[in-house]
Amino acid sequence: MTNEELQASIKRVAKQDRFQHHDYFNIDELLTSEQKMARDAVRDWVRQEVSPIIEDCYDRAIYPRHLVKGLAELGAFGPSLPQKYGCAGTDETTYGLMMQELERGDSGVRSAASVQGSLVMYPIYKFGTEEQRMKYLPKLASGEFIGCFGLTEPDHGSDPSSMITNIKDDGDCYILNGAKMWITNSPIADVAVVWAKDEAGDIRGIIVDMDTKGVTAPEIHGKLSLRASITGELVFEDARIPKSQLLPNVKGLKGPLSCLSKARYGIAWGALGAAMDCYDSALRYSLERQQFGKPLAGFQLTQKKLAEMITEITKAQLLTWRLGTLMDSGKATPAQVSMGKRNNVITALTIAREARQIHGGMGITNEYPIMRHMMNLETVLTYEGTHDIHLLITGMDVTGINAFK
Ligand code: TGC
Ligand code: FAD
């Protein structure tokens, strides 16, 4: 089957998305009407466009590429970047709420938006020239271009400072060699932001057009998680990249790490969306399903699970809202972002596992979103810095002692 045929074969089911918003501490009162409007617009779109197709895409490991247009129309690509570049110019809390709703649909759909906005558009905006911004940002915002971000290497994941991908000066070009691994969107990308060492050993960011000779992006198959997202490698064999493609305004690991701070912040919100979907499904199922002559929700052990889930969701909502206000005032530290990402992802994964139990056997099927969220969250626990890496970042922040070195 060709790629076009595969995309055309995506099944749309009429099954209703019955998600209801749970806001135990009236956190909506803390949001502006613009923030709620943006959130609700994404929620409606997910209901109409993602929920009817996502189980089929997940089952057959198809990246639903046609969603890119809708994501662009929602302003989900780099929402907080300036309007001048075709972006929505929202605050950071709005960006977070959008990621929450996308991941309520599927982590892979949120990934598509995170990578494009936080990992490709943000570095071009933050570290690029005005010419680079005008060349790439409007096309990425409109979804005409798909971007990817190459940091991880086959032998250097948690420790990107040891990367071996490199650029060498060759007149008006750099010669790029090396390989990147686990790159979301690389097989379908038009452009990649790649991090490589220069001859002085400094990490630099370079914008690579994917049709450059010597650049390939083989797809990684066999993923049992994030199946509605496409992942690949990036291989560079003497690829000649014009010097004008170098991001001039940053040097060192703080370049990619500051993009990651943006994306990790979005994941903190996103994981909350997945947790809310699992809780909502478990609450409804436990009220409707009867055993021993009464609803599952009537048993104390089920109530314990549900009460703990909504408590953890509420704590995470408060943490995330506060992180959003810190981001909006420019005061959030990378360590606070790490705490938000780590806490919310493990909270969501724990809730997914409990929700799976409440659904009994049905919980392992794709009649319900639980197992898909659970499997996705295993990736989310690992990418953008693993659970343990974020713990060590918090440990370093509170003790002042670096456990990495
Ligand atoms: P270290 O010496 O601590 O720091 C180097 C420089 O970077 C600065 N810095 C940050 N800047 C901005 N934001 C942050 N979050 C920052 N963290 C550190 C730091 O101040 C320093 O600046 P300077 O001026 O002194 O040079 O670096 P280290 O080599 O010891 O590493 C620290 C460590 C382990 C925390 C870091 O390497 C790390 O975070 N590792 C995890 C790697 C990771 O997260 N990879 C993610 C790959 S991309 C991805 O997964 C995308 S998934 C996409 C999808 O959603 O589908
Ligand atoms: P490793 O670094 O080998 O870690 C393995 C285990 O060892 C982990 O549990 C880790 O916590 C632990 N560990 C490592 N160091 C320490 C330590 N100092 N102390 C204690 N424990 C430690 N990367 C990109 O650049 N761009 C992308 O778009 C991208 N998309 C991804 C999509 C998917 C589906 C996946 C799975 C990954 C993606 N990644 C991407 C890569 C991701 O960021 C890495 O997988 C992650 O950073 C971990 O690296 P690793 O897999 O090499 O694990």
mmCIF file of N, CA and C in Angstrom, residues 6-13 52-57 59-60 62:
data_model
loop_
_atom_site.group_PDB
_atom_site.id
_atom_site.type_symbol
_atom_site.label_atom_id
_atom_site.label_comp_id
_atom_site.label_asym_id
_atom_site.label_seq_id
_atom_site.Cartn_x
_atom_site.Cartn_y
_atom_site.Cartn_z
ATOM 1 N N LEU A 6 -2.539 4.415 2.285
ATOM 2 C CA LEU A 6 -2.607 4.157 3.729
ATOM 3 C C LEU A 6 -3.370 5.289 4.425
ATOM 4 N N GLN A 7 -3.027 6.519 4.090
ATOM 5 C CA GLN A 7 -3.708 7.677 4.705
ATOM 6 C C GLN A 7 -5.202 7.650 4.361
ATOM 7 N N ALA A 8 -5.498 7.302 3.085
ATOM 8 C CA ALA A 8 -6.906 7.304 2.649
ATOM 9 C C ALA A 8 -7.694 6.184 3.319
ATOM 10 N N SER A 9 -6.971 5.164 3.810
ATOM 11 C CA SER A 9 -7.670 4.002 4.378
ATOM 12 C C SER A 9 -8.008 4.180 5.866
ATOM 13 N N ILE A 10 -7.629 5.317 6.449
ATOM 14 C CA ILE A 10 -7.907 5.528 7.887
ATOM 15 C C ILE A 10 -9.414 5.496 8.118
ATOM 16 N N LYS A 11 -9.822 4.632 9.050
ATOM 17 C CA LYS A 11 -11.276 4.464 9.306
ATOM 18 C C LYS A 11 -11.759 5.514 10.299
ATOM 19 N N ARG A 12 -12.931 6.062 10.011
ATOM 20 C CA ARG A 12 -13.579 7.026 10.899
ATOM 21 C C ARG A 12 -14.761 6.328 11.531
ATOM 22 N N VAL A 13 -14.789 6.228 12.846
ATOM 23 C CA VAL A 13 -15.924 5.546 13.481
ATOM 24 C C VAL A 13 -16.868 6.579 14.090
ATOM 25 N N PRO A 52 -12.533 10.081 16.520
ATOM 26 C CA PRO A 52 -13.104 9.075 15.612
ATOM 27 C C PRO A 52 -12.072 8.235 14.846
ATOM 28 N N ILE A 53 -10.830 8.699 14.761
ATOM 29 C CA ILE A 53 -9.857 7.965 13.927
ATOM 30 C C ILE A 53 -8.699 7.385 14.720
ATOM 31 N N ILE A 54 -8.542 7.814 15.979
ATOM 32 C CA ILE A 54 -7.270 7.557 16.653
ATOM 33 C C ILE A 54 -7.033 6.068 16.928
ATOM 34 N N GLU A 55 -8.115 5.336 17.234
ATOM 35 C CA GLU A 55 -7.894 3.909 17.539
ATOM 36 C C GLU A 55 -7.419 3.152 16.294
ATOM 37 N N ASP A 56 -7.972 3.497 15.140
ATOM 38 C CA ASP A 56 -7.540 2.832 13.907
ATOM 39 C C ASP A 56 -6.082 3.195 13.591
ATOM 40 N N CYS A 57 -5.755 4.470 13.757
ATOM 41 C CA CYS A 57 -4.373 4.896 13.478
ATOM 42 C C CYS A 57 -3.406 4.185 14.420
ATOM 43 N N ASP A 59 -3.900 1.342 16.067
ATOM 44 C CA ASP A 59 -3.897 -0.083 15.784
ATOM 45 C C ASP A 59 -2.961 -0.407 14.616
ATOM 46 N N ARG A 60 -3.030 0.424 13.559
ATOM 47 C CA ARG A 60 -2.254 0.123 12.352
ATOM 48 C C ARG A 60 -0.970 0.955 12.252
ATOM 49 N N ILE A 62 -0.406 4.223 12.042
ATOM 50 C CA ILE A 62 -0.427 5.224 10.965
ATOM 51 C C ILE A 62 -0.364 6.612 11.611
#
